Short mmCIF file of N, CA and C in Angstrom, two decimals:
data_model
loop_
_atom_site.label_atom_id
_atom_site.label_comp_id
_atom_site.label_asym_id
_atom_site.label_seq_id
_atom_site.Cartn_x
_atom_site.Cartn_y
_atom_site.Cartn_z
N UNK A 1 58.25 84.82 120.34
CA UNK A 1 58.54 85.71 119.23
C UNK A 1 60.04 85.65 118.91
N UNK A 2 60.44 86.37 117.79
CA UNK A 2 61.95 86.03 117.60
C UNK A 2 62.70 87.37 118.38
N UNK A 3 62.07 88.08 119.48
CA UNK A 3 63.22 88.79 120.30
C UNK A 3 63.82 88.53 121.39
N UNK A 4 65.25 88.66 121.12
CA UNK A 4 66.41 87.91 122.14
C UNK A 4 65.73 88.75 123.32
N UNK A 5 65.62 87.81 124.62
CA UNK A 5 65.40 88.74 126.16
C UNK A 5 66.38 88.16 127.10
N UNK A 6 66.83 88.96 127.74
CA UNK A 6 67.91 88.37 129.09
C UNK A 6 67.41 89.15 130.13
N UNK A 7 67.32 88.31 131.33
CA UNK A 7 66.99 88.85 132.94
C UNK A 7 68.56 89.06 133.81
N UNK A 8 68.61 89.63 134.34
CA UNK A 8 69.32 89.49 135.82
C UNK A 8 68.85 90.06 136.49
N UNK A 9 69.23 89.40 137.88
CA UNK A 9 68.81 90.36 139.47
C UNK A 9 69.47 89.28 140.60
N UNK A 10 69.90 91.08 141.28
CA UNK A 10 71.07 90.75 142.46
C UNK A 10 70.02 91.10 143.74
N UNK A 11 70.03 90.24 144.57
CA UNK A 11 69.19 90.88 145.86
C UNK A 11 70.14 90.75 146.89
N UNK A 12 69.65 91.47 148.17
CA UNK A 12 70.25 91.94 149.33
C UNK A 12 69.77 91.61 150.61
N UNK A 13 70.10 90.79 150.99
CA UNK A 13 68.79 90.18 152.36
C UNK A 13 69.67 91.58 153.45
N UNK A 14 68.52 92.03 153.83
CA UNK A 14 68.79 92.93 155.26
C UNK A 14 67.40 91.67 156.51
N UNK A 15 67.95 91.31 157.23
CA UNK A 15 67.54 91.18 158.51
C UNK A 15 67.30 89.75 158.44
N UNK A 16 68.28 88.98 157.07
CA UNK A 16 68.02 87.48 157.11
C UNK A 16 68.02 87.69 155.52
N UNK A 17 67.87 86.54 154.87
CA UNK A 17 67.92 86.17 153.60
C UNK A 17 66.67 85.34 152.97
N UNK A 18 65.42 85.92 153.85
CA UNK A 18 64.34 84.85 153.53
C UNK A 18 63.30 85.71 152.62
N UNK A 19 63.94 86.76 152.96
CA UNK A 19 63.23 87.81 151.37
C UNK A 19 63.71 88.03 150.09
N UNK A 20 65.39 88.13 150.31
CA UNK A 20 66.27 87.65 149.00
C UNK A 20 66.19 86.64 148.49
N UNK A 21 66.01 85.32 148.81
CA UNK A 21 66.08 84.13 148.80
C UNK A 21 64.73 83.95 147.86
N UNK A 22 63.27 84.72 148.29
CA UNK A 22 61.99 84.20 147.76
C UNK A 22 62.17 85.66 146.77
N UNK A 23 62.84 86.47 146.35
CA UNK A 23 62.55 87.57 145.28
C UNK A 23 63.74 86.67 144.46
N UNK A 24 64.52 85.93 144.74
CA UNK A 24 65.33 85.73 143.55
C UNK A 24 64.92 84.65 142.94
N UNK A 25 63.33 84.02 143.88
CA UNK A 25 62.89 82.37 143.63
C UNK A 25 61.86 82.62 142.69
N UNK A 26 61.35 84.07 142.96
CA UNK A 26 60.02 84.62 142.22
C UNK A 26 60.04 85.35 141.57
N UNK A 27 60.62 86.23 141.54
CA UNK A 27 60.51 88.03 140.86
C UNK A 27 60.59 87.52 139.09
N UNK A 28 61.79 86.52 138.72
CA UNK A 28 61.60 85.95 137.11
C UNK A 28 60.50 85.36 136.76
N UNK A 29 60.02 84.89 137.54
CA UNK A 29 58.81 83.78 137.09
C UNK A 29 57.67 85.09 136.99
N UNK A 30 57.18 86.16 138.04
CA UNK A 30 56.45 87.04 137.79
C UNK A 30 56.08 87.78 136.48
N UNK A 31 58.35 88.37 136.22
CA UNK A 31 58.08 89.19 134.88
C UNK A 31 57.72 88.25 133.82
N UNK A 32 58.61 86.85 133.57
CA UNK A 32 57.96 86.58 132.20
C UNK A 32 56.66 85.86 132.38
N UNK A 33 56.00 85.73 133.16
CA UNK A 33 54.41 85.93 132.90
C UNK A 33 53.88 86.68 133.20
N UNK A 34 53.54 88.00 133.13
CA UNK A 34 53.19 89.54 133.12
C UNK A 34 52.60 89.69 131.73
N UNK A 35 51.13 90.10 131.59
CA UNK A 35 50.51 90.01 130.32
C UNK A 35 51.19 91.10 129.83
N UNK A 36 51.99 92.42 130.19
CA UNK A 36 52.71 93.08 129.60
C UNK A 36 54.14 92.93 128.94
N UNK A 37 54.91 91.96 129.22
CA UNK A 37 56.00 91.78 129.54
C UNK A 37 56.53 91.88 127.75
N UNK A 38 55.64 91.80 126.67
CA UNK A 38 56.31 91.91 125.69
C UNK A 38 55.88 93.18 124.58
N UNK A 39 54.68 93.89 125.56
CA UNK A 39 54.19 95.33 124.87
C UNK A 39 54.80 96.24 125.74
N UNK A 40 55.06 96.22 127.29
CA UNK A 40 55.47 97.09 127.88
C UNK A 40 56.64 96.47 128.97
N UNK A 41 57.57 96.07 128.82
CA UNK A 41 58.63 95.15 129.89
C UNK A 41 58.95 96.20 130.78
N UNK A 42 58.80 97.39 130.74
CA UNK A 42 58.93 98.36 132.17
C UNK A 42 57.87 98.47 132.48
N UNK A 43 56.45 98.36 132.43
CA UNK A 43 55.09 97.82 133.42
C UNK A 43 55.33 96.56 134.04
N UNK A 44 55.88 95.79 133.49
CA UNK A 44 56.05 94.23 133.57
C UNK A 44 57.04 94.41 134.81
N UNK A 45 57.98 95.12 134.63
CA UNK A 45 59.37 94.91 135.78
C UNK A 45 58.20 95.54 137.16
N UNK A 46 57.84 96.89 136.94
CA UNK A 46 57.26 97.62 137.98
C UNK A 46 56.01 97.01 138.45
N UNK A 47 55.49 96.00 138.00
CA UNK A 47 54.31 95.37 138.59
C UNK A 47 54.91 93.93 139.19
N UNK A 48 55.99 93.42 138.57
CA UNK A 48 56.16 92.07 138.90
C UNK A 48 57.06 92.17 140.55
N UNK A 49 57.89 93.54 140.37
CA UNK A 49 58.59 93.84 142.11
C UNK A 49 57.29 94.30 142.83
N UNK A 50 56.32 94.60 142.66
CA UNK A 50 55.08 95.03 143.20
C UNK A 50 54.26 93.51 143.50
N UNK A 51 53.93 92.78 142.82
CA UNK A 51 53.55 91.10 143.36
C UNK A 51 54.32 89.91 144.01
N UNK A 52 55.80 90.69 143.65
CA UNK A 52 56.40 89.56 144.54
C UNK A 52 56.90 89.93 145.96
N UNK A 53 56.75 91.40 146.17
CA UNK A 53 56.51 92.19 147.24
C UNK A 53 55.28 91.66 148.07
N UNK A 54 54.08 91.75 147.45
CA UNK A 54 53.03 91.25 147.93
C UNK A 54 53.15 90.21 148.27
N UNK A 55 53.05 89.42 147.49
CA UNK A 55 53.28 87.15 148.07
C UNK A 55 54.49 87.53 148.85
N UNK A 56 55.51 88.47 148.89
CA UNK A 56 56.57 87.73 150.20
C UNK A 56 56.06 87.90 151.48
N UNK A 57 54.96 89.03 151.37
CA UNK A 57 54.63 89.70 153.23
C UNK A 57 53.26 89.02 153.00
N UNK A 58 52.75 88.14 152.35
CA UNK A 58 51.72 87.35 152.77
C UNK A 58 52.42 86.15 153.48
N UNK A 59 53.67 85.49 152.35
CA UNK A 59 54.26 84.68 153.56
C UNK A 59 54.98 84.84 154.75
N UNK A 60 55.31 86.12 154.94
CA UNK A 60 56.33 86.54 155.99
C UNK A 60 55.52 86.65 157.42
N UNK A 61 54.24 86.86 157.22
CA UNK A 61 53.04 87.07 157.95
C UNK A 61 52.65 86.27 158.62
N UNK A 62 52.39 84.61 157.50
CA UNK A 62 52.06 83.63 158.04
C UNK A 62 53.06 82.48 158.83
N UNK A 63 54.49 82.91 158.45
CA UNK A 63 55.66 82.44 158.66
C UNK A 63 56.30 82.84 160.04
N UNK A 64 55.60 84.33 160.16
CA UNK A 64 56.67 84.86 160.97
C UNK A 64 58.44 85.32 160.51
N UNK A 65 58.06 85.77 159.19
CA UNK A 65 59.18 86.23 159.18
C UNK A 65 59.49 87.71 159.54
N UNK A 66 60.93 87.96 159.57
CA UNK A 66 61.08 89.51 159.60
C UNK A 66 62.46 89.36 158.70
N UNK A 67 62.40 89.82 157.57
CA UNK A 67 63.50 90.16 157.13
C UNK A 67 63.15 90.88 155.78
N UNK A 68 64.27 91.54 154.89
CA UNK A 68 63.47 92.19 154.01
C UNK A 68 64.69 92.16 152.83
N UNK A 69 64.64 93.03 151.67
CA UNK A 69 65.55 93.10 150.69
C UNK A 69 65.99 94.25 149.86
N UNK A 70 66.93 94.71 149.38
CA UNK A 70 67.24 95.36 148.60
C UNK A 70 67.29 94.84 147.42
N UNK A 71 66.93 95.59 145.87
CA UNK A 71 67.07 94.22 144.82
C UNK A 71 67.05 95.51 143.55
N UNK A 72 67.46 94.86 142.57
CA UNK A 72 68.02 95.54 141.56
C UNK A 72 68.10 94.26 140.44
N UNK A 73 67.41 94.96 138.97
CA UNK A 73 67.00 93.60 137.78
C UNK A 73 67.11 94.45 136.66
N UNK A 74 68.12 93.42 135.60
CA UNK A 74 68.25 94.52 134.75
C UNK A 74 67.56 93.24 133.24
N UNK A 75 66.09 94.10 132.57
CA UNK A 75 65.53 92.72 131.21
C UNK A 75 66.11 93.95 130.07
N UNK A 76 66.79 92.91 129.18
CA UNK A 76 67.28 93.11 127.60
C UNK A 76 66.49 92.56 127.42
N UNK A 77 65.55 93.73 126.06
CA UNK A 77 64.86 93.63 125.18
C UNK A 77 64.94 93.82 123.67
N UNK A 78 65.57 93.18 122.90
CA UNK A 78 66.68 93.61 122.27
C UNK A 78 67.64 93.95 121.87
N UNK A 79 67.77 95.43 121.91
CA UNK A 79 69.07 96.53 121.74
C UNK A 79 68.31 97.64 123.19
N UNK A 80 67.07 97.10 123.56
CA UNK A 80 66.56 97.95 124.96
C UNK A 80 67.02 97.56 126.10
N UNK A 81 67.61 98.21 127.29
CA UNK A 81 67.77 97.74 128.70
C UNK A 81 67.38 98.25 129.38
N UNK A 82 66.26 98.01 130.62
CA UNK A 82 65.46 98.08 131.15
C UNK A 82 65.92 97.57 132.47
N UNK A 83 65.90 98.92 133.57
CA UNK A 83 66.34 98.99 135.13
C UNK A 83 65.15 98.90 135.88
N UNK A 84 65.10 97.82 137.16
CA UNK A 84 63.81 98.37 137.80
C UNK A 84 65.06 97.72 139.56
N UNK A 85 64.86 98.95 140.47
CA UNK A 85 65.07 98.52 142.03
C UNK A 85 64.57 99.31 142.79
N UNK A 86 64.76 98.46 143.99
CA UNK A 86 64.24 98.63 145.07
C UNK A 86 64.95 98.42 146.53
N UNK A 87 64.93 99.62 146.80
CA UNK A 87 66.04 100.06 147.91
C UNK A 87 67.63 100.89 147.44
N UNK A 88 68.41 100.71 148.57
CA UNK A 88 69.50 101.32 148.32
C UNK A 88 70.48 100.52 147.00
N UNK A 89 69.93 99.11 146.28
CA UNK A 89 70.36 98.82 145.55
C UNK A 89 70.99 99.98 143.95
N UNK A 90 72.15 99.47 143.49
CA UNK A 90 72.25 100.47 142.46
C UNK A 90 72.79 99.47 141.44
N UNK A 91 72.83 100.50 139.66
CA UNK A 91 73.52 99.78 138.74
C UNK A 91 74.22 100.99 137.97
N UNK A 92 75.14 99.79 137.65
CA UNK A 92 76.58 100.91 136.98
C UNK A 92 76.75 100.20 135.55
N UNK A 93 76.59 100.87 134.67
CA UNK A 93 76.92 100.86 133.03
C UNK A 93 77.91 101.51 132.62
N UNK A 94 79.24 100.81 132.33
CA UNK A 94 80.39 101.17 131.68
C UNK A 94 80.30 101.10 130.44
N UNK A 95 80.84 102.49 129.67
CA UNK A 95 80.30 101.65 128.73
C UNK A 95 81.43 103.22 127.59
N UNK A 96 82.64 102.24 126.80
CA UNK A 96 84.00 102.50 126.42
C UNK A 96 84.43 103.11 127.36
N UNK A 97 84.76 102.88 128.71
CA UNK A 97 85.52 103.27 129.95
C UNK A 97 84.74 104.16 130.81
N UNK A 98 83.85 104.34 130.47
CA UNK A 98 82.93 105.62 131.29
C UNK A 98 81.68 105.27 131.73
N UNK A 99 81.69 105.86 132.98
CA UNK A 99 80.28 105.66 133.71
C UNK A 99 78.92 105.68 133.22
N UNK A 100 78.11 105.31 132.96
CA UNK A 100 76.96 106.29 132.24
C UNK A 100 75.38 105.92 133.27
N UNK A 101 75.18 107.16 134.22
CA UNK A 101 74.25 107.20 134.93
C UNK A 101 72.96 106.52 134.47
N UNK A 102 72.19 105.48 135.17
CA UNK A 102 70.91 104.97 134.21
C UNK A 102 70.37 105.44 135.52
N UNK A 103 70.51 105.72 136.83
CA UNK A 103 69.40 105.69 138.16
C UNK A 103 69.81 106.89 138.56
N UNK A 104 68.81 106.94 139.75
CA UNK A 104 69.20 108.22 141.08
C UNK A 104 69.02 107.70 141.70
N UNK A 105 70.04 106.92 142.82
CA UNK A 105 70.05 106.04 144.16
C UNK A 105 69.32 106.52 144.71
N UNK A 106 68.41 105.50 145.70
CA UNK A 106 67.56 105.63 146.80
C UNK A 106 68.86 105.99 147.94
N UNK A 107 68.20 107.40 148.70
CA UNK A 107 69.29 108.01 149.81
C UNK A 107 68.11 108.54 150.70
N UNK A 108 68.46 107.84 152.21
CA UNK A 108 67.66 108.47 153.37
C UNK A 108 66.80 109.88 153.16
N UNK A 109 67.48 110.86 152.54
CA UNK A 109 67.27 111.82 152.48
C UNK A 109 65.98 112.68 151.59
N UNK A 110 66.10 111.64 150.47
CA UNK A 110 65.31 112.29 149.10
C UNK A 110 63.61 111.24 149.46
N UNK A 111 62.95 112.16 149.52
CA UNK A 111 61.21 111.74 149.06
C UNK A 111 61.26 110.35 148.86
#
């Protein structure tokens, strides 16, 4: 279609880098093939960290891995920007010199 889209995502290997490594190999390829990804790109983000979650602890299983990730992805959909993470990951939007809250960090503490 003619709408501009841009991905990023930063991941965080905690206990090795073999979960960062396969969410930063997979998690793009998930969202833009997500039958939602161009009626709903926040179903698309929240299902595609949800399948590549899944395929990593199917391979981590068969692998023997143990390691895991923090991760944070930000899809432009236009003039739309669209946050999806997982874990203590966070994102910061400056925006004319000032902070402007888009999350509520994941903290030990909260539900």
């Amino acid at each position: 279609d003619d709408i501009d889209r841009a991905y990023f995502a930063v991941f965080d290997g905690h206990g090795g880098v073999d979960a960062a490594n396969y969410s930063a190999t997979h998690l793009h390829v998930n969202v833009g093939l997500h039958e939602e990804i161009v009626k709903n790109p926040a179903k698309a983000l929240k299902c595609s960290f949800q399948k590549t979650d899944e395929m990593f602890l199917f391979k981590a299983k068969r692998e023997k891995l143990r390691s895991g990730t923090t991760g944070v992805s930000a899809l432009i959909v236009g003039n739309n920007l669209h946050i999806a993470w997982l874990g203590d990951s966070q994102v910061m939007l400056v925006q004319q010199g000032k902070a402007v809250t888009l999350m509520e960090p994941h903290k030990p503490e909260r539900e």
